[in-house]
Short mmCIF file of C-alpha atoms in Angstrom, two decimals:
data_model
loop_
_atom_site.label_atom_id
_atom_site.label_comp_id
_atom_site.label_asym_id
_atom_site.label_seq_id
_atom_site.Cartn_x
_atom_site.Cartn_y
_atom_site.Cartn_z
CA UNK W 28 36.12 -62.76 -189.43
CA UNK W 29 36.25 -60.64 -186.17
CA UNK W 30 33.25 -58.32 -185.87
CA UNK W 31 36.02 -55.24 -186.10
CA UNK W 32 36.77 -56.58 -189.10
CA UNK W 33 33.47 -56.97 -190.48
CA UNK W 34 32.46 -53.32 -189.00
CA UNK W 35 35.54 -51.82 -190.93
CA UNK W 36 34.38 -53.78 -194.27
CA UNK W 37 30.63 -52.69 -193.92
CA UNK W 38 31.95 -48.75 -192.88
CA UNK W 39 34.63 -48.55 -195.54
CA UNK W 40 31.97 -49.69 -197.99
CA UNK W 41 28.89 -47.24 -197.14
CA UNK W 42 31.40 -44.49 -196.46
CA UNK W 43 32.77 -44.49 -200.09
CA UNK W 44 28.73 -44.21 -201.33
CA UNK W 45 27.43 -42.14 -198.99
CA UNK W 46 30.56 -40.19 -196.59
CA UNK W 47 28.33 -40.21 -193.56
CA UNK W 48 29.24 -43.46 -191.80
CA UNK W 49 31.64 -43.08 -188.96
CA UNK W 50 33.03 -45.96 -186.53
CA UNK W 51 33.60 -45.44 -182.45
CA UNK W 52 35.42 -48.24 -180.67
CA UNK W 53 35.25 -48.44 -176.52
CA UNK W 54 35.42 -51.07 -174.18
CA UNK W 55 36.30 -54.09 -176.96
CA UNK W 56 32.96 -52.81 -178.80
CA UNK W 57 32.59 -51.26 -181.92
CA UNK W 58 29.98 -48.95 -183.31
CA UNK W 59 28.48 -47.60 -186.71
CA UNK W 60 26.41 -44.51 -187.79
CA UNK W 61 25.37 -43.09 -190.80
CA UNK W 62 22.10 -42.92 -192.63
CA UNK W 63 19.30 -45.72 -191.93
CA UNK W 64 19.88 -47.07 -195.41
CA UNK W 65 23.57 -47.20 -194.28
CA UNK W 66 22.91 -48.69 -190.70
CA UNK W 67 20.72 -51.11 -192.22
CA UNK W 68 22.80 -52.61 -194.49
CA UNK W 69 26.00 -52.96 -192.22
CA UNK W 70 23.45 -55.08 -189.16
CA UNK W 71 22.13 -57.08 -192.17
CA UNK W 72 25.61 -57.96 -193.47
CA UNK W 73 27.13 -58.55 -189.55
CA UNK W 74 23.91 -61.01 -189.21
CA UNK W 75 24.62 -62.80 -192.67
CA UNK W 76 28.32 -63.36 -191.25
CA UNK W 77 26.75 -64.72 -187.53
CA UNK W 78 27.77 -61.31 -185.59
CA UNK W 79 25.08 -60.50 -183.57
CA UNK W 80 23.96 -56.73 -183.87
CA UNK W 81 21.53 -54.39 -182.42
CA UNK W 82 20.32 -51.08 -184.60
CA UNK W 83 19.05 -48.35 -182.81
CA UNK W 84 17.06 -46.05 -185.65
CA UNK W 85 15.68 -42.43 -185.18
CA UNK W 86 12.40 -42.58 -186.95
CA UNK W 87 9.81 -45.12 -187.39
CA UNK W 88 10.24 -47.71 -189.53
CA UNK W 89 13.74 -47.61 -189.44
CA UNK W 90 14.18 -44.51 -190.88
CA UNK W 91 16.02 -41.07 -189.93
CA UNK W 92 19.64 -41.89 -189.02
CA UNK W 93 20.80 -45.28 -187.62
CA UNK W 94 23.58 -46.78 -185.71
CA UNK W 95 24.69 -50.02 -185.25
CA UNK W 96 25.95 -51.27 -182.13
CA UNK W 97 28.23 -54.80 -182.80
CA UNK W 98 27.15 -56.05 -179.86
CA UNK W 99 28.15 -60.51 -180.65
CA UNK W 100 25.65 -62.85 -179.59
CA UNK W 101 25.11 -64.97 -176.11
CA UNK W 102 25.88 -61.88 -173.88
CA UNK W 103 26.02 -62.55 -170.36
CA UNK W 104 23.14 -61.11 -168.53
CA UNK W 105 22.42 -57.31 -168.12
CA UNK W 106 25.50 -56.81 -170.37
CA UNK W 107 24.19 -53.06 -171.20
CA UNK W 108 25.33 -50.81 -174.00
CA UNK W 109 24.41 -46.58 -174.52
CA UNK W 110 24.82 -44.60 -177.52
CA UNK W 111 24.40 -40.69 -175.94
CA UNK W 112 22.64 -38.74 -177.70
CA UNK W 113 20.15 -40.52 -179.53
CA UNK W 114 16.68 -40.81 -179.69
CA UNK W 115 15.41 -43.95 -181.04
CA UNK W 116 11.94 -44.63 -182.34
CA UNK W 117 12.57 -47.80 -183.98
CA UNK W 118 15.26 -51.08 -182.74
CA UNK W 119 15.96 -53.71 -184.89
CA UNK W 120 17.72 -56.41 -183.03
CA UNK W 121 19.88 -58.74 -184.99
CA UNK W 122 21.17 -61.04 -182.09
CA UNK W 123 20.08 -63.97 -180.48
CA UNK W 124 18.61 -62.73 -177.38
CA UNK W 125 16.03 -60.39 -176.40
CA UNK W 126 16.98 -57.10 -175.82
CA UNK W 127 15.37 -54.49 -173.12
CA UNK W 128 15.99 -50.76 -173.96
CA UNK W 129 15.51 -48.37 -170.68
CA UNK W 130 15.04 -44.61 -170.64
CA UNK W 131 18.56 -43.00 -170.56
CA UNK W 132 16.49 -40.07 -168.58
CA UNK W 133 13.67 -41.98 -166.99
CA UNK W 134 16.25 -45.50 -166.08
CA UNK W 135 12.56 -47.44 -166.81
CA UNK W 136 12.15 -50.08 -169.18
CA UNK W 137 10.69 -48.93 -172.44
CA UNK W 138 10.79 -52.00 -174.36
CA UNK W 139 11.87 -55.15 -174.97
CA UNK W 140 12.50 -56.33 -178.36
CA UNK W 141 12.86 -59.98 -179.12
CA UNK W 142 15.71 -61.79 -180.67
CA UNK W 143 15.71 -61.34 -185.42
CA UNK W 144 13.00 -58.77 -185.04
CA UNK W 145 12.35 -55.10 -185.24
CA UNK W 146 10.15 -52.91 -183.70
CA UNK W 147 8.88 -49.03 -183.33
CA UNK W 148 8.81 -47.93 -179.88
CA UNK W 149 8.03 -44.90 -178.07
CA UNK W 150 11.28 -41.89 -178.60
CA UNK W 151 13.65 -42.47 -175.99
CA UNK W 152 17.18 -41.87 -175.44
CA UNK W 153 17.98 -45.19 -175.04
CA UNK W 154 20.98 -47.46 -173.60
CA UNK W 155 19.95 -51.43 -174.68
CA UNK W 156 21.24 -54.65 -172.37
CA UNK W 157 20.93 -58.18 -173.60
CA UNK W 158 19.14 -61.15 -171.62
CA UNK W 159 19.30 -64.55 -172.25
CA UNK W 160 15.81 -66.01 -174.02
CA UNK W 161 13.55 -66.63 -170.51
CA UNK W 162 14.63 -64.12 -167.88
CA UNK W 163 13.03 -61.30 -166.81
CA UNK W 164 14.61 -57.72 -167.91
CA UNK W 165 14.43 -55.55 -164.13
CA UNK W 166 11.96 -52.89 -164.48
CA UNK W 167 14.84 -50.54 -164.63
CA UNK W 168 18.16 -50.01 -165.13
CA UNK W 169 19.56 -48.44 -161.77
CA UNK W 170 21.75 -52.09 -161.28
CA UNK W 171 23.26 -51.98 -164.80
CA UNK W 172 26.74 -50.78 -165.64
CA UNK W 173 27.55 -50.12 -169.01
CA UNK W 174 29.60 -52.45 -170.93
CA UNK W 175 30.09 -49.51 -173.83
CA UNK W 176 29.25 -46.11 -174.31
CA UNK W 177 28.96 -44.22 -177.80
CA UNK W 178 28.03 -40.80 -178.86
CA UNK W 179 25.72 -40.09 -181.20
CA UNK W 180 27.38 -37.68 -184.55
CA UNK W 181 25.48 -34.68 -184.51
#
C-alpha cells in the first residue's frame, strides 16, 4: 500500500469519529492533523504497515493537537520538511533515521530525536529533516531546502 493510500485510510477513519482530521498533499508528501489521539493513531498504523512517519505534537506528552507528516523511510540526507504554524513541544519519530528539528524563527537546531522514539522538547515552530543513523545534523538549517511545506489548521 502507497503511504497516500494508507494516509487516506487512517484520515477517512478518524475523520468519521472525531471530524477534525484534515489531509494536505505538496511536493509528493502527504500530511495529517487532527487531535493527538487522532495523530497518534494514524503514525502508529503508517509504522505497523512499514511507512515511516514523523508526529509533530503541541503539548507534552503528545498531547494538544498533532500532525503527522508521511515522511517514508531512508531519506536522503537533509531531506527537510515544515508544517507553518505549529508549535511543537513533543516529536515522536516513527522512521528509521534520526531526525533534527531546527527553529523555524531561530534556523538553530533544537533537537534531535532518534529513530522509534519520542521525545518532549523545548516549544518551537519547527521544520524536521532526516539524517541517515551516524552523521552529524549542521547546527542549523540555513543550507536546507524544504522538501514539503504544510500549514498548520487553525
Amino acid at each position: 500500500m502507497q503511504a497516500g493510500g494508507a494516509v487516506g485510510a487512517a484520515g477517512a477513519a478518524r475523520a468519521a469519529q472525531a471530524g477534525e482530521w484534515t489531509e494536505q498533499h505538496n511536493n509528493g508528501y502527504t500530511a495529517g492533523c487532527g487531535t493527538a489521539e487522532e495523530a497518534e493513531v494514524a503514525a502508529e498504523m503508517l509504522a505497523r504497515l512499514g511507512i515511516g512517519d514523523v508526529a509533530l505534537f503541541t503539548g507534552p506528552g503528545r498531547t494538544g493537537r498533532g500532525c503527522v507528516v508521511f515522511t517514508g523511510n531512508g531519506q536522503p540526507i537533509g531531506t527537510d520538511f515544515q508544517v507553518a504554524g505549529m508549535t511543537a513541544a513533543s516529536v515522536a519519530n516513527y522512521t528509521d533515521e534520526p531526525v533534527a528539528v531546527y527553529s523555524d524563527v531561530t534556523d538553530l537546531l533544537d533537537a534531535v530525536v532518534p529513530a522509534g522514539t519520542s521525545a518532549d522538547i523545548r516549544p518551537v515552530d519547527v521544520n524536521f529533516a532526516s539524517y541517515p543513523v551516524g552523521s552529524t545534523p549542521p547546527p542549523d538549517d540555513r543550507g536546507l531546502n524544504a522538501t514539503a511545506v504544510f500549514q498548520f489548521p487553525s
